CSV table of C-alpha atoms and ligand atoms in Angstrom, one decimal:
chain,number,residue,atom,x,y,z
A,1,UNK,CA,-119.4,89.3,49.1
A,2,UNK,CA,-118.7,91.0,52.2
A,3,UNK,CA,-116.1,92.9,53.8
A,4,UNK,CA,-116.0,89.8,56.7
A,5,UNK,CA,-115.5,87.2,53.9
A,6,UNK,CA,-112.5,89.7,52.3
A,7,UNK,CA,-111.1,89.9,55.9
A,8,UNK,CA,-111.2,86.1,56.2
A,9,UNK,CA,-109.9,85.7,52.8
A,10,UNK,CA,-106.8,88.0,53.7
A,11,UNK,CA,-106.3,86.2,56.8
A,12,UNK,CA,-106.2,83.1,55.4
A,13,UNK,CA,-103.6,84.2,52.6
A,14,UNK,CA,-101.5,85.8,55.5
A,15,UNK,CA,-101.7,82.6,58.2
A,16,UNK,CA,-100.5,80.3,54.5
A,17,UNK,CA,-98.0,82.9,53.9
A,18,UNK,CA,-96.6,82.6,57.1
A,19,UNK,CA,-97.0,78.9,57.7
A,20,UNK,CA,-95.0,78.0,54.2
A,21,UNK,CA,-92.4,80.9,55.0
A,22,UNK,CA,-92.3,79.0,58.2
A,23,UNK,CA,-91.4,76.1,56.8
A,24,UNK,CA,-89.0,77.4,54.6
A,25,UNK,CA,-87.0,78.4,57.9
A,26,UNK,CA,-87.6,74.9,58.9
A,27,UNK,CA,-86.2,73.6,55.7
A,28,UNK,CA,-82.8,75.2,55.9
A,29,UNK,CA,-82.6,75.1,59.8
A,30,UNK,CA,-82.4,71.2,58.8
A,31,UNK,CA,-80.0,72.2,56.0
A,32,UNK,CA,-77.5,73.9,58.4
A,33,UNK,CA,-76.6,72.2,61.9
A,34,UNK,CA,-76.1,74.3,64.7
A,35,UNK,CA,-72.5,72.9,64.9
A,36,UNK,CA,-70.2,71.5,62.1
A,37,UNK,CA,-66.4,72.3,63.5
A,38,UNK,CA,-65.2,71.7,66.7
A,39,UNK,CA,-64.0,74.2,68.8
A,40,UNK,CA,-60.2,73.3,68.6
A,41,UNK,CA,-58.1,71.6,66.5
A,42,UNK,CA,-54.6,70.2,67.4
A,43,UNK,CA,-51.8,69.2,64.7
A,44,UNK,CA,-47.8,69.0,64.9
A,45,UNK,CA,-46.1,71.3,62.5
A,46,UNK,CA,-45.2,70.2,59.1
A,47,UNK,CA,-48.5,67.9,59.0
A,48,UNK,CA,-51.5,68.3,57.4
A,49,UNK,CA,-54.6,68.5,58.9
A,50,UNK,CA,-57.9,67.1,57.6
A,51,UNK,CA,-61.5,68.9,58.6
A,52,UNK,CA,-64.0,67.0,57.1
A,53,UNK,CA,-67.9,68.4,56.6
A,54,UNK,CA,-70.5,66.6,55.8
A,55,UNK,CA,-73.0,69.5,54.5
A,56,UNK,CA,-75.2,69.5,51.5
A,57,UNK,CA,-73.7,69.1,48.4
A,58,UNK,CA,-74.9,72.5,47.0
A,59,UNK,CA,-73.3,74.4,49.8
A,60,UNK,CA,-70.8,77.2,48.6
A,61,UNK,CA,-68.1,76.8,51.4
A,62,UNK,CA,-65.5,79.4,52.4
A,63,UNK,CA,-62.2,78.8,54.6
A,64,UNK,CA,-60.7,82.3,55.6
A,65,UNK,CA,-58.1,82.5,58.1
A,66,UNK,CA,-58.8,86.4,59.5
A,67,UNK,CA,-59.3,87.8,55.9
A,68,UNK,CA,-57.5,85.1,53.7
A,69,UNK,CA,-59.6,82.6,52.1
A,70,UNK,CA,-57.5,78.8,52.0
A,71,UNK,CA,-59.9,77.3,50.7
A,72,UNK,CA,-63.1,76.7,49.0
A,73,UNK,CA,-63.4,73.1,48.8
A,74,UNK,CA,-65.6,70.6,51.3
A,75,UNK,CA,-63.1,69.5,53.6
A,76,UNK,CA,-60.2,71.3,54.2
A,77,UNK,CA,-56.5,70.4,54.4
A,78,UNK,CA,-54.5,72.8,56.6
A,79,UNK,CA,-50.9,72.6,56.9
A,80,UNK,CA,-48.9,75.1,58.6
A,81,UNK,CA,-44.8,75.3,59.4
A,82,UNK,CA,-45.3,77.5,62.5
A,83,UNK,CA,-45.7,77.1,66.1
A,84,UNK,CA,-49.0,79.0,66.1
A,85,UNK,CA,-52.7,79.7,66.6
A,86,UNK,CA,-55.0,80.3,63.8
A,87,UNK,CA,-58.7,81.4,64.0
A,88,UNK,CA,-60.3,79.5,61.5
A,89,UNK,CA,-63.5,80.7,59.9
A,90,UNK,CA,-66.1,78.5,57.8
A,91,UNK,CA,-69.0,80.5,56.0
A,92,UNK,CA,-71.2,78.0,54.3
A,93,UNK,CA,-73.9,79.8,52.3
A,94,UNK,CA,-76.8,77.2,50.7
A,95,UNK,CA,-80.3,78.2,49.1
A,96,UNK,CA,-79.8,82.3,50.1
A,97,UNK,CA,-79.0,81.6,53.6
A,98,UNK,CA,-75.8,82.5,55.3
A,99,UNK,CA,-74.1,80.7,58.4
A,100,UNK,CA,-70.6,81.3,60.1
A,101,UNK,CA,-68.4,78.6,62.1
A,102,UNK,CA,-65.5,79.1,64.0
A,103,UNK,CA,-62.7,77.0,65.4
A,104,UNK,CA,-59.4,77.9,66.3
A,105,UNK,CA,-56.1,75.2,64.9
A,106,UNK,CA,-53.2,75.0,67.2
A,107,UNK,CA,-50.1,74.4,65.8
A,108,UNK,CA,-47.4,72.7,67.9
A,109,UNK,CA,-43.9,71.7,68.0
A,110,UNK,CA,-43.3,68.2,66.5
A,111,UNK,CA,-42.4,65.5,69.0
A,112,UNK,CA,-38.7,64.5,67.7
A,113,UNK,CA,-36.3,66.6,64.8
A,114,UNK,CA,-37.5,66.8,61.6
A,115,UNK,CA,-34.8,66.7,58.7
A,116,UNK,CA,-35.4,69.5,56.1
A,117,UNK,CA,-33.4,67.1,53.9
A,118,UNK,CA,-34.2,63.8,52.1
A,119,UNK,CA,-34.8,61.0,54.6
A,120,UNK,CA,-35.4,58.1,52.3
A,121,UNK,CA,-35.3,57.0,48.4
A,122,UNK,CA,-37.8,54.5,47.5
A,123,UNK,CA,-36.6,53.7,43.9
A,124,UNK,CA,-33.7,54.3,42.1
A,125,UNK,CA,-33.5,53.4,37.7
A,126,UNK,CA,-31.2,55.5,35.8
A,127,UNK,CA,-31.2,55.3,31.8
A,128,UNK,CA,-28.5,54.1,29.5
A,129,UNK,CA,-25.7,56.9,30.2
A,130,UNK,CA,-21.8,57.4,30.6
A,131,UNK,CA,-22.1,57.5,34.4
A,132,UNK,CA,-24.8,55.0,34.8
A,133,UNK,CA,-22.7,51.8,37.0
A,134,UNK,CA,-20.3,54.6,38.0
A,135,UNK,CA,-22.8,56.6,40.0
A,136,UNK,CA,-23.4,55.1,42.4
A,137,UNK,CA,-20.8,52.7,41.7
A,138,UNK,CA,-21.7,49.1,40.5
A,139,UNK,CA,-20.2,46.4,42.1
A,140,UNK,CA,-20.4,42.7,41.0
A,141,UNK,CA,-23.3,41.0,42.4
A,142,UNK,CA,-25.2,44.6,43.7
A,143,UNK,CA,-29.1,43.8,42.8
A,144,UNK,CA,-31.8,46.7,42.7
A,145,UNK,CA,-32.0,46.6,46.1
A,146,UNK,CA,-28.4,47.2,46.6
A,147,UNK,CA,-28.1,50.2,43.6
A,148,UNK,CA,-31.3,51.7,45.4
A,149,UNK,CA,-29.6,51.6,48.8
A,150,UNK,CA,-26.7,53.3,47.6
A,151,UNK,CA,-28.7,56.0,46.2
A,152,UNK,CA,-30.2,56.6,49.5
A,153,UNK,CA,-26.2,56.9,50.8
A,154,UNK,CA,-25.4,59.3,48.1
A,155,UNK,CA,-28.9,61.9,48.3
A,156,UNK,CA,-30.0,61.7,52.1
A,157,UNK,CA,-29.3,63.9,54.3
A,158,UNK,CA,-27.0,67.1,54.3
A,159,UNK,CA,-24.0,65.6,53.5
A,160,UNK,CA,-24.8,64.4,49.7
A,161,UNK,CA,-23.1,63.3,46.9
A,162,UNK,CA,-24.6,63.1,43.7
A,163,UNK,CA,-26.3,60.4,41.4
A,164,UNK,CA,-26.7,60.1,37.5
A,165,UNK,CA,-30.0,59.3,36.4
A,166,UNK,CA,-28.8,58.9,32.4
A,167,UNK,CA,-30.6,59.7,29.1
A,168,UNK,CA,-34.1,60.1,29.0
A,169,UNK,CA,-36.5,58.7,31.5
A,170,UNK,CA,-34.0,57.3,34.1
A,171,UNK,CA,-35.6,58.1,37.3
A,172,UNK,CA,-35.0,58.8,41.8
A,173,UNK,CA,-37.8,58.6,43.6
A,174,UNK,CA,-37.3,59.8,47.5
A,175,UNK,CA,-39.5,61.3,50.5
A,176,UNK,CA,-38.6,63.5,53.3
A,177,UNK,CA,-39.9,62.9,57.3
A,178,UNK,CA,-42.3,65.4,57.5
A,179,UNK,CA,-44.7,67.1,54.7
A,180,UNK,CA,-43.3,70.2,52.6
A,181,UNK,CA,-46.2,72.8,53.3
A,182,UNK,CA,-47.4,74.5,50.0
A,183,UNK,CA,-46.9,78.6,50.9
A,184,UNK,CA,-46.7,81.2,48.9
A,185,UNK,CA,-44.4,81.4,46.5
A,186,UNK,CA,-41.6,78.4,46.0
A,187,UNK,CA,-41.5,75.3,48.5
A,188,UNK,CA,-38.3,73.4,47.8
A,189,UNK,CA,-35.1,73.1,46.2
A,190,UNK,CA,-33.5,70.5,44.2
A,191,UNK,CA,-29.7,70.1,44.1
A,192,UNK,CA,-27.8,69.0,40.8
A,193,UNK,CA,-24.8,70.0,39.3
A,194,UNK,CA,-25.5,72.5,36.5
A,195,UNK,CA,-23.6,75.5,36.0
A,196,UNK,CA,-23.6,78.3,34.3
A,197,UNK,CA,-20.9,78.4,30.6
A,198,UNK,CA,-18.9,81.7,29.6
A,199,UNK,CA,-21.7,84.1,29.8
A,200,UNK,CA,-20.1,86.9,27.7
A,201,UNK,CA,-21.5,84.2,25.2
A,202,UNK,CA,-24.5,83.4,26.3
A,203,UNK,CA,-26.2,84.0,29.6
A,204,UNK,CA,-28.3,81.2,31.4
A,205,UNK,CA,-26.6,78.6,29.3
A,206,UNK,CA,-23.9,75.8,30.5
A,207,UNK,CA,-24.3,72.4,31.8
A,208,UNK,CA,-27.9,72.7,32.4
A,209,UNK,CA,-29.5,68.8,31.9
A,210,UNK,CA,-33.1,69.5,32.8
A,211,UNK,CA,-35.2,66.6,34.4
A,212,UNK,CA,-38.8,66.6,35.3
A,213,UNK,CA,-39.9,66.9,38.9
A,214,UNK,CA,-42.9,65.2,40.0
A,215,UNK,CA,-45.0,65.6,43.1
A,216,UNK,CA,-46.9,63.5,45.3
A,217,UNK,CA,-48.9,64.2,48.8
A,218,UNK,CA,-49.2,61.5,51.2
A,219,UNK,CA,-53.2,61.1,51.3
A,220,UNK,CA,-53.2,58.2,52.2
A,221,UNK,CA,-51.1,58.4,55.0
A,222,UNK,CA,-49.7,55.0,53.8
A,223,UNK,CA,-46.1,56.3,54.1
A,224,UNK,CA,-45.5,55.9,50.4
A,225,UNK,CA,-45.9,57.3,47.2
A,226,UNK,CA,-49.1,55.5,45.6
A,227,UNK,CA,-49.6,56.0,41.5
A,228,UNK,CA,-52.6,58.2,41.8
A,229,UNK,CA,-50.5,60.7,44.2
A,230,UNK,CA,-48.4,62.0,41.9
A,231,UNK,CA,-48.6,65.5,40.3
A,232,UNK,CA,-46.4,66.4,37.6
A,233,UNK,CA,-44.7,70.3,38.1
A,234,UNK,CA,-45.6,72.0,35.1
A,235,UNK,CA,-42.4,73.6,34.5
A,236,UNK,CA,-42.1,76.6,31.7
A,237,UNK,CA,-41.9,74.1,28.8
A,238,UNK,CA,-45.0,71.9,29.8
A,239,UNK,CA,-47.9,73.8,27.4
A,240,UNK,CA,-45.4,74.3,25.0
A,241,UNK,CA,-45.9,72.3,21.5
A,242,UNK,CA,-42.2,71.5,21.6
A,243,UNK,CA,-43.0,69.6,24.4
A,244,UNK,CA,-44.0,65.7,23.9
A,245,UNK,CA,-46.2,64.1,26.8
A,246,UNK,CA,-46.3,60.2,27.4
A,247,UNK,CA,-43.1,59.6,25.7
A,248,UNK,CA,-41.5,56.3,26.3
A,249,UNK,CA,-38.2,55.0,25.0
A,250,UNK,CA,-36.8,51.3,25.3
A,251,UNK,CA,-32.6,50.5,25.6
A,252,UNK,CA,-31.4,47.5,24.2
A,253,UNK,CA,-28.7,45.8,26.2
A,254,UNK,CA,-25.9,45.7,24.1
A,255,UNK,CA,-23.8,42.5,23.4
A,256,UNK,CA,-20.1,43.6,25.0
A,257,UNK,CA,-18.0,40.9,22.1
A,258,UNK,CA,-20.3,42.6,19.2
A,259,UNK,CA,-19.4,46.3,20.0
A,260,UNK,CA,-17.2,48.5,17.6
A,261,UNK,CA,-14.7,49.9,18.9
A,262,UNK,CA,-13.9,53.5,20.4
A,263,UNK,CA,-11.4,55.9,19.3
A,264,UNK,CA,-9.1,57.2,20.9
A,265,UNK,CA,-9.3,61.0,20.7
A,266,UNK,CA,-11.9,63.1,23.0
A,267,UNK,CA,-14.4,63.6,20.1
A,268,UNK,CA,-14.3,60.1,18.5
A,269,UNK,CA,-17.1,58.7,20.2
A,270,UNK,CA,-18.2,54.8,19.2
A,271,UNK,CA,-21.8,55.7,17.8
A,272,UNK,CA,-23.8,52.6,17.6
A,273,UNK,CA,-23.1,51.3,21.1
A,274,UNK,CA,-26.8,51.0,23.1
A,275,UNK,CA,-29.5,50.7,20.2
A,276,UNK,CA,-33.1,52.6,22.1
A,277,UNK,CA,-36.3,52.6,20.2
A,278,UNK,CA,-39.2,55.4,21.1
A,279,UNK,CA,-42.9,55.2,20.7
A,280,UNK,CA,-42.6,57.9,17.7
A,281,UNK,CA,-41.5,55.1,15.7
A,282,UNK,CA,-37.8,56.5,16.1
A,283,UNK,CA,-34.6,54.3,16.2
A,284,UNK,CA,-30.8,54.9,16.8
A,285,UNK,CA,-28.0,54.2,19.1
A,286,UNK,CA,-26.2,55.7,22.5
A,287,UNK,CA,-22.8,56.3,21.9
A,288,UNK,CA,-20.1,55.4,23.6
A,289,UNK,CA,-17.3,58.1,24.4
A,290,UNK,CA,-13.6,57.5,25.5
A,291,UNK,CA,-13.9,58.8,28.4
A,292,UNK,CA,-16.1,56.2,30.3
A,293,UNK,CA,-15.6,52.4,29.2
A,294,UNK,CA,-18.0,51.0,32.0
A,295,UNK,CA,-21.0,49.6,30.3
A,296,UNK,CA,-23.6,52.0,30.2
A,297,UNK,CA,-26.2,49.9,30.5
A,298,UNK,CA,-27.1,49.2,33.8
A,299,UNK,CA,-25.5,45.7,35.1
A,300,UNK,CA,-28.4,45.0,37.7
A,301,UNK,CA,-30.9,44.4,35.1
A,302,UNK,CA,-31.3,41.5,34.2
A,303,UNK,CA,-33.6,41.9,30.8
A,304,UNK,CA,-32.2,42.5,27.9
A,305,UNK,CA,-34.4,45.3,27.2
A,306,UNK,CA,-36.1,48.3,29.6
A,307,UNK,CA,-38.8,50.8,28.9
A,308,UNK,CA,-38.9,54.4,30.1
A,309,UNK,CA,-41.6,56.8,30.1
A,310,UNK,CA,-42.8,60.7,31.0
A,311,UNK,CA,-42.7,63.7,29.2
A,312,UNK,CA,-39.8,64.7,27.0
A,313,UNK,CA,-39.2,68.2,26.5
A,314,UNK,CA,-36.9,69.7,23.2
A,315,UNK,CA,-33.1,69.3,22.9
A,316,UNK,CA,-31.4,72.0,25.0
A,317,UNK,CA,-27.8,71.5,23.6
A,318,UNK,CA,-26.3,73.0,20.6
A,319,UNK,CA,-22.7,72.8,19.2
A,320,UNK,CA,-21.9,76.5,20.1
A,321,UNK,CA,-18.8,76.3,18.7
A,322,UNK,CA,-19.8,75.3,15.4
A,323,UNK,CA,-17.2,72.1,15.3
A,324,UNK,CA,-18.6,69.6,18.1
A,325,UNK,CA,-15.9,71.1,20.7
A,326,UNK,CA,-18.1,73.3,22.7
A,327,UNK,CA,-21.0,71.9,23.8
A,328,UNK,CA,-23.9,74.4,25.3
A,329,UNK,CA,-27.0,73.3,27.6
A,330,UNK,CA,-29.9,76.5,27.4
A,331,UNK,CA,-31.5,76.3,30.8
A,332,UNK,CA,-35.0,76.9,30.8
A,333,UNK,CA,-36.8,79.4,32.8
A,334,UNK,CA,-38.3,76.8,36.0
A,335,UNK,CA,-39.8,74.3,36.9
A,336,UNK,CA,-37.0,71.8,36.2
A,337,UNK,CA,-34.0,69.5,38.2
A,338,UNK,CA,-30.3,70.4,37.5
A,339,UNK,CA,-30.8,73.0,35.3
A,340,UNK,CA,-29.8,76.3,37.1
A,341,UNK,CA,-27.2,76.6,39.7
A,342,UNK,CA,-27.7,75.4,43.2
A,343,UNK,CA,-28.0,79.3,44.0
A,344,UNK,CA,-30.0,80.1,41.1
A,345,UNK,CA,-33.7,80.6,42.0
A,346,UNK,CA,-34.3,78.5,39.3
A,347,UNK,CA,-33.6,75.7,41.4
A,348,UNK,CA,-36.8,76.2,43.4
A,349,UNK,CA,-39.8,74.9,42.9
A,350,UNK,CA,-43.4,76.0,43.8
A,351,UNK,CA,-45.8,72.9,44.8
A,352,UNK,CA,-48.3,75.0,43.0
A,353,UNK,CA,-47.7,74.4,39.9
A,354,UNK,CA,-48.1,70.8,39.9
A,355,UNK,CA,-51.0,69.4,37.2
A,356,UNK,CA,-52.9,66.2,37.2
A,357,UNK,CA,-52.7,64.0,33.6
A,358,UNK,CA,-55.2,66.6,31.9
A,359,UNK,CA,-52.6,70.2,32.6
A,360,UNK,CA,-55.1,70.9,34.9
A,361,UNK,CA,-53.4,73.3,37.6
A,362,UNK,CA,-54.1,71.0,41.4
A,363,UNK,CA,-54.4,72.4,44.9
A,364,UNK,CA,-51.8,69.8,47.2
A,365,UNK,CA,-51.7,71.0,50.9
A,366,UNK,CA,-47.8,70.3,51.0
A,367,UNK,CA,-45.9,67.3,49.3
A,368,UNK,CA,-44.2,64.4,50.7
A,369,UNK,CA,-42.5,62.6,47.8
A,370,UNK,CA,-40.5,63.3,44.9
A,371,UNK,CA,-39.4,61.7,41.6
A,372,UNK,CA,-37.1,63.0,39.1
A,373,UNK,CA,-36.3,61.8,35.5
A,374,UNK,CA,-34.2,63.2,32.5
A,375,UNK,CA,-36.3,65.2,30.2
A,376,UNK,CA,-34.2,64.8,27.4
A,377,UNK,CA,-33.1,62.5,25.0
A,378,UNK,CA,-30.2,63.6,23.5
A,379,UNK,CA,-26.5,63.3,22.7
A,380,UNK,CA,-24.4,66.4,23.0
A,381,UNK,CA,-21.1,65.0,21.1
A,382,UNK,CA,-18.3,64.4,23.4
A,383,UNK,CA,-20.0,65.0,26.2
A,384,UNK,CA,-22.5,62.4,26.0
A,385,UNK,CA,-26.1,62.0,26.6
A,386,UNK,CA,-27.9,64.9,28.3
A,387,UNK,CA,-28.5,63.7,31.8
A,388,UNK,CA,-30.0,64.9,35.0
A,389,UNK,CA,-28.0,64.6,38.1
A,390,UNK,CA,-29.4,64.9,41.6
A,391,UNK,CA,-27.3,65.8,44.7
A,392,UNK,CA,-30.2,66.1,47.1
A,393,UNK,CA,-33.3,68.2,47.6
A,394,UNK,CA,-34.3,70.4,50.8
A,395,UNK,CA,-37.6,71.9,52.4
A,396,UNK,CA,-37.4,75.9,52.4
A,397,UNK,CA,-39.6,76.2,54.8
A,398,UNK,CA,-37.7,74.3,57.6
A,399,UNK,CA,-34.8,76.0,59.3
B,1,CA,CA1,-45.9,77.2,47.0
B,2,CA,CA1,-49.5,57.1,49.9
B,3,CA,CA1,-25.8,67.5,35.3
């Protein structure tokens, strides 16, 4: 052994050393292309805008607008309801290595008017109820088609009247002409017709007839709300044990020459008009009261029996005058259709809170549709079956 053969020896480990740290560089220059954005993107306001990467799958990926991370997932959806430019950043760190992209998204004014209000209702079933055939009104011969179209005259637009979606599970589903953006904080309003009882008895409490909201985001961009787009809102009863999920309920159409009759006084209310059977094993019947002699049932269908179905949350009426005269609604605290005041913050809803089928909290970019349903099956004496009302729905982020 000699000092040459120790120098060689060192050399050698060196020169490998290098070569395979070399490579290593190699390796992740491969991992990491020079470019993966382009250097502008263009999109209208109110639309979403898709950046797709196509990076290894164990890249960590980071969105920041200036300091603001949006978000942290592969491709981003950006949706913005300003006439703006935003300097987008990408940081994509894989195997200890660090790269940063940057892009800039303008946002432009939309081509045309966008309506902040509802521009269209796609489907229209409302439950067994005291207003159901009144409104919207029934006429002879109206089919589906027709009842749905006079929906769409009663919620679209600004100048709205109101619908009755019934008992539990009767449902609106409508859309709007340009995408609600998810921001922070609450993203749009739904118009019903609670309001608020004698608060020197109880505050928060009235006619308040709660009805889930559901969500769904165009992804598609099929124009339409497909079955796995829709997001439920998690409003403030949705992890609560009170709370039944995949309820459904069937109404029986009732034979009009077999029906008891009803009284005549205001609380006299014929109680086995519309037998409904639930998937609890429960049975009973909707009553009928004297103030609405229309059948309840709604004429258009055909079948002689209709099922139902979405989460039903606890009774929110009680007797509070302890002999069936005054009837109370408790509103709850969000989340929820017609159950606060149209003024009532309560009446706003945050896309952000919208789960998937497991109550596992989901990221949309901004909405598009919307479907509404009575969360409650219940009868409140006198004043019939607890049921939602819708009177419209706006974007708060359009002026
Ligand atoms: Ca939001
Ligand atoms: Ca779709
Ligand atoms: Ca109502």
């Amino acid at each position: 052994m000699n000092k040459a053969f120790f120098k060689i020896a060192l050399f050698l480990i060196l020169f490998v050393g290098f070569v395979s740290c070399d490579k290593d560089n190699d390796n992740e220059e491969n991992l990491l292309p020079a470019e993966v954005l382009k250097e502008n993107y263009t999109i209208d306001r109110f639309k979403v805008l898709n950046i797709a990467t196509d990076l290894p799958s164990t890249a960590k990926l980071t969105w920041s607008i200036k300091d603001s991370i949006i978000s942290e997932n592969a491709d981003l959806d950006f949706i913005s309801p300003f006439q703006k430019s935003y300097p987008l950043t990408l940081k994509v760190e894989v195997n200890g290595e660090t790269k940063i992209y940057n892009a800039s998204i303008n946002v432009i004014k939309e081509t045309g008017t966008y309506s902040k209000y509802i521009s269209n209702v796609f489907d229209f079933r409302p439950a067994v109820g005291q207003f159901t055939n009144e409104i919207p009104l029934y006429t002879s011969g109206n089919t589906e088609a027709s009842i749905i179209s006079a929906a769409k005259k009663a919620i679209v637009g600004s100048n709205t009247t109101m619908i009755s979606l019934g008992g539990f599970g009767g449902y609106v589903v409508f859309g709007f002409d340009h995408t609600i953006p998810n921001m922070n904080g609450r993203d749009f309003k739904v118009l019903g017709n609670a309001f608020w009882g004698n608060e020197a008895n109880e505050a928060r409490a009235g006619s308040c007839e709660p009805g889930i909201i559901m969500v769904a985001y165009d992804k598609n961009k099929n124009g339409k709300p497909d079955e796995d787009e829709w997001y439920e809102i998690a409003g403030s009863e949705y992890f609560k044990n009170t709370t039944t999920k995949n309820y459904s309920i069937t109404y029986f159409k009732p034979d009009p020459n077999k029906l008891p009759a009803a009284g005549n006084e205001f609380w006299q209310v014929n109680t086995e008009y519309i037998k409904w059977q639930d998937n609890a094993g429960n049975s009973a019947y909707k009553s009928q009261n004297v103030f609405h002699d229309q059948s309840y049932y709604p004429l258009w269908i055909v079948d002689t029996s209709y099922t139902l179905k979405g989460t039903r949350i606890a009774d929110n009426f009680y007797d509070q005058s302890g002999e069936g005269s005054y009837w109370v609604g408790k509103s709850f605290e969000f989340g929820y259709a017609d159950n606060a005041p149209n003024n009532d913050e309560a009446s706003n809803i945050d896309i952000s809170w919208a789960v998937d089928k497991n109550g596992k909290y989901v990221k949309l970019p901004g909405i598009d549709f919307v479907k509404i349903y009575t969360a409650i099956n219940q009868e409140a004496g006198w004043l019939g079956e607890v049921s939602t009302e819708v009177s419209g729905a706006y974007d708060l982020h359009l002026n």
